[in-house]
Amino acid sequence: EAQVFLVVNDPEAIDFAEEHITATRSQYQSFLGNFLCGFALIQGLSEISEEEREKRLERARKYHVKLSRWAEICPMNFNSIKLLLEAEIRRCEGQEMPAVRLYEQAIALSREDRFLHYEALAHESAARFWSEKGYIQYQQNHLEEALRCYREWGAETKVDALVAEHAFLSQRSDSGSMLDPLSALDIETVIRAS
């Protein structure tokens, strides 16, 4: 089954998707739709008014509550993606340390449960977080891991898009990444320093 993560900052597209979540026939499609809507709502929040930002963030929180219920019933299938949405919400709320921990948990669980596509998305989201903080090495490490996961998953279009967006990725070898964020530097120290 091919899955495509196309998350845009288009309020009309998000509204359309929200209206059609209930029309899905399978629980998995409903779960995925709830995740994607929550995730899409968070993208591009810095580009909108404070009032609209809070409305979208509140809608994303409601999706997180729904995902949390599914994760309680079947953690192996749903916990990693619930943690990723929670990390993104915490990032938007300015709760940096909880966000970092949640990204790492989402990555570890996705890897453990062999969900390459979720692991890739979690790495890509963590890379965006570190880029916003100005920690380029962390960003690059997470992007390398995202690239590896997307490549292993067979998402060549996404691989090409990442390489086009981040030129340094085309210069790296496929032999692995240097990512070990917890041993490279104490993350709490990094956050406090920023």
CSV table of C-alpha atoms in Angstrom, one decimal:
chain,number,residue,atom,x,y,z
A,1,GLU,CA,0.0,0.0,0.0
A,2,ALA,CA,1.5,3.3,-1.1
A,3,GLN,CA,1.0,6.3,1.3
A,4,VAL,CA,1.9,9.8,0.5
A,5,PHE,CA,2.5,12.5,3.1
A,6,LEU,CA,1.5,15.8,1.5
A,7,VAL,CA,1.1,18.3,4.2
A,8,VAL,CA,0.3,21.8,3.0
A,9,ASN,CA,-0.4,25.1,4.7
A,10,ASP,CA,-3.7,25.5,2.8
A,11,PRO,CA,-6.7,26.2,5.1
A,12,GLU,CA,-9.2,25.1,2.4
A,13,ALA,CA,-7.4,21.8,1.9
A,14,ILE,CA,-7.3,21.1,5.6
A,15,ASP,CA,-11.0,22.0,5.9
A,16,PHE,CA,-11.8,19.6,3.0
A,17,ALA,CA,-9.8,16.8,4.7
A,18,GLU,CA,-11.5,17.4,8.0
A,19,GLU,CA,-14.9,17.1,6.5
A,20,HIS,CA,-14.1,13.8,4.8
A,21,ILE,CA,-12.4,12.0,7.7
A,22,THR,CA,-15.7,10.6,8.9
A,23,ALA,CA,-16.4,9.2,5.4
A,24,THR,CA,-13.5,6.8,5.6
A,25,ARG,CA,-14.4,3.1,6.0
A,26,SER,CA,-11.5,1.7,7.8
A,27,GLN,CA,-10.2,2.5,11.3
A,28,TYR,CA,-6.6,2.9,9.9
A,29,GLN,CA,-7.7,5.4,7.3
A,30,SER,CA,-9.6,7.3,10.0
A,31,PHE,CA,-6.6,7.3,12.3
A,32,LEU,CA,-4.3,8.4,9.5
A,33,GLY,CA,-6.7,11.1,8.5
A,34,ASN,CA,-6.8,12.4,12.0
A,35,PHE,CA,-3.1,12.4,12.3
A,36,LEU,CA,-2.6,14.2,8.9
A,37,CYS,CA,-5.2,16.8,9.7
A,38,GLY,CA,-3.6,17.5,13.1
A,39,PHE,CA,-0.2,17.6,11.6
A,40,ALA,CA,-1.2,19.9,8.7
A,41,LEU,CA,-2.9,22.3,11.1
A,42,ILE,CA,0.4,22.9,12.8
A,43,GLN,CA,2.5,23.6,9.7
A,44,GLY,CA,3.0,27.2,8.9
A,45,LEU,CA,1.7,28.6,12.2
A,46,SER,CA,4.3,31.3,12.3
A,47,GLU,CA,2.9,32.8,9.1
A,48,ILE,CA,-0.6,33.5,10.4
A,49,SER,CA,-2.2,35.8,12.9
A,50,GLU,CA,-2.1,34.9,16.6
A,51,GLU,CA,-5.8,34.4,16.8
A,52,GLU,CA,-5.9,32.0,13.8
A,53,ARG,CA,-2.7,30.3,15.2
A,54,GLU,CA,-4.5,29.5,18.5
A,55,LYS,CA,-7.6,28.2,16.7
A,56,ARG,CA,-5.5,25.9,14.5
A,57,LEU,CA,-3.4,24.7,17.5
A,58,GLU,CA,-6.6,23.9,19.5
A,59,ARG,CA,-8.0,21.9,16.5
A,60,ALA,CA,-4.7,20.0,16.4
A,61,ARG,CA,-5.0,19.3,20.1
A,62,LYS,CA,-8.4,17.7,19.5
A,63,TYR,CA,-6.9,15.4,17.0
A,64,HIS,CA,-4.2,14.5,19.4
A,65,VAL,CA,-6.8,13.5,22.0
A,66,LYS,CA,-8.4,11.2,19.4
A,67,LEU,CA,-5.1,9.7,18.5
A,68,SER,CA,-4.3,9.1,22.2
A,69,ARG,CA,-7.4,7.0,22.6
A,70,TRP,CA,-6.3,4.8,19.7
A,71,ALA,CA,-2.8,4.6,21.1
A,72,GLU,CA,-4.1,3.3,24.4
A,73,ILE,CA,-6.0,0.5,22.6
A,74,CYS,CA,-3.1,-0.5,20.3
A,75,PRO,CA,0.1,1.2,21.2
A,76,MET,CA,2.3,-0.7,18.7
A,77,ASN,CA,0.3,0.6,15.8
A,78,PHE,CA,-0.5,4.2,16.9
A,79,ASN,CA,1.8,5.4,19.7
A,80,SER,CA,4.7,6.6,17.6
A,81,ILE,CA,2.6,8.9,15.5
A,82,LYS,CA,0.6,10.1,18.5
A,83,LEU,CA,4.0,11.1,20.0
A,84,LEU,CA,5.0,12.9,16.9
A,85,LEU,CA,1.9,15.0,16.8
A,86,GLU,CA,2.4,15.8,20.5
A,87,ALA,CA,6.0,16.8,19.8
A,88,GLU,CA,4.8,19.2,17.1
A,89,ILE,CA,2.2,20.7,19.5
A,90,ARG,CA,4.8,21.1,22.3
A,91,ARG,CA,7.1,22.8,19.8
A,92,CYS,CA,4.4,25.3,18.8
A,93,GLU,CA,3.6,26.0,22.5
A,94,GLY,CA,7.3,26.8,23.1
A,95,GLN,CA,7.9,23.7,25.3
A,96,GLU,CA,11.3,22.8,23.8
A,97,MET,CA,12.5,20.1,26.2
A,98,PRO,CA,9.3,18.1,26.1
A,99,ALA,CA,9.2,18.5,22.3
A,100,VAL,CA,12.8,17.1,22.0
A,101,ARG,CA,12.0,14.1,24.2
A,102,LEU,CA,8.8,13.4,22.3
A,103,TYR,CA,10.6,13.6,18.9
A,104,GLU,CA,13.2,11.1,20.2
A,105,GLN,CA,10.5,8.8,21.6
A,106,ALA,CA,8.5,8.9,18.3
A,107,ILE,CA,11.7,8.1,16.4
A,108,ALA,CA,12.6,5.2,18.7
A,109,LEU,CA,9.1,3.7,18.7
A,110,SER,CA,8.8,4.0,14.9
A,111,ARG,CA,12.1,2.3,14.5
A,112,GLU,CA,11.2,-0.4,17.0
A,113,ASP,CA,7.8,-1.0,15.4
A,114,ARG,CA,9.3,-0.9,11.9
A,115,PHE,CA,7.3,2.0,10.6
A,116,LEU,CA,9.9,3.6,8.3
A,117,HIS,CA,7.5,6.2,7.0
A,118,TYR,CA,6.7,7.5,10.5
A,119,GLU,CA,10.4,7.4,11.5
A,120,ALA,CA,11.2,9.4,8.4
A,121,LEU,CA,8.6,12.0,9.2
A,122,ALA,CA,9.7,12.2,12.8
A,123,HIS,CA,13.3,12.8,11.8
A,124,GLU,CA,12.2,15.4,9.3
A,125,SER,CA,10.1,17.2,11.9
A,126,ALA,CA,13.0,17.1,14.4
A,127,ALA,CA,15.3,18.5,11.8
A,128,ARG,CA,12.9,21.4,11.3
A,129,PHE,CA,12.9,22.0,15.1
A,130,TRP,CA,16.7,22.1,15.3
A,131,SER,CA,16.9,24.3,12.2
A,132,GLU,CA,14.6,26.8,13.9
A,133,LYS,CA,16.9,26.8,17.0
A,134,GLY,CA,20.0,27.3,14.8
A,135,TYR,CA,21.6,23.9,15.5
A,136,ILE,CA,22.5,23.0,12.0
A,137,GLN,CA,24.4,19.8,12.8
A,138,TYR,CA,21.4,18.3,14.6
A,139,GLN,CA,19.2,19.4,11.7
A,140,GLN,CA,21.6,17.7,9.2
A,141,ASN,CA,21.8,14.5,11.2
A,142,HIS,CA,18.1,14.2,11.4
A,143,LEU,CA,17.7,15.0,7.7
A,144,GLU,CA,20.2,12.3,6.9
A,145,GLU,CA,18.2,9.8,8.9
A,146,ALA,CA,15.0,11.0,7.2
A,147,LEU,CA,16.6,10.5,3.8
A,148,ARG,CA,17.8,7.0,4.8
A,149,CYS,CA,14.3,6.0,6.0
A,150,TYR,CA,12.5,7.4,2.9
A,151,ARG,CA,15.0,5.7,0.7
A,152,GLU,CA,14.5,2.3,2.5
A,153,TRP,CA,10.8,2.8,2.3
A,154,GLY,CA,11.0,3.4,-1.4
A,155,ALA,CA,9.8,7.0,-1.4
A,156,GLU,CA,12.1,8.1,-4.2
A,157,THR,CA,10.1,11.2,-5.0
A,158,LYS,CA,10.4,12.3,-1.4
A,159,VAL,CA,14.1,11.5,-1.4
A,160,ASP,CA,14.6,13.6,-4.5
A,161,ALA,CA,12.6,16.5,-2.9
A,162,LEU,CA,14.8,16.4,0.3
A,163,VAL,CA,18.0,16.3,-1.7
A,164,ALA,CA,16.8,19.2,-3.9
A,165,GLU,CA,15.9,21.2,-0.8
A,166,HIS,CA,19.0,20.4,1.2
A,167,ALA,CA,22.1,20.3,-1.1
A,168,PHE,CA,24.4,18.8,1.5
A,169,LEU,CA,22.4,15.6,1.4
A,170,SER,CA,23.6,14.9,-2.2
A,171,GLN,CA,27.1,15.0,-1.0
A,172,ARG,CA,26.6,12.5,1.8
A,173,SER,CA,27.1,8.8,1.2
A,174,ASP,CA,24.3,6.2,1.6
A,175,SER,CA,26.4,4.2,4.1
A,176,GLY,CA,24.8,5.6,7.2
A,177,SER,CA,24.4,8.7,9.3
A,178,MET,CA,26.1,10.2,12.2
A,179,LEU,CA,23.0,10.6,14.2
A,180,ASP,CA,23.3,9.8,17.9
A,181,PRO,CA,21.8,13.0,19.3
A,182,LEU,CA,21.8,12.0,23.0
A,183,SER,CA,25.4,11.0,23.1
A,184,ALA,CA,26.8,13.8,20.9
A,185,LEU,CA,25.9,16.5,23.3
A,186,ASP,CA,23.6,17.0,26.3
A,187,ILE,CA,20.4,18.2,24.6
A,188,GLU,CA,19.2,20.0,27.8
A,189,THR,CA,22.4,22.1,27.7
A,190,VAL,CA,21.9,22.9,24.1
A,191,ILE,CA,18.3,24.1,24.7
A,192,ARG,CA,19.3,26.2,27.8
A,193,ALA,CA,22.1,27.8,25.7
A,194,SER,CA,19.6,28.9,23.1
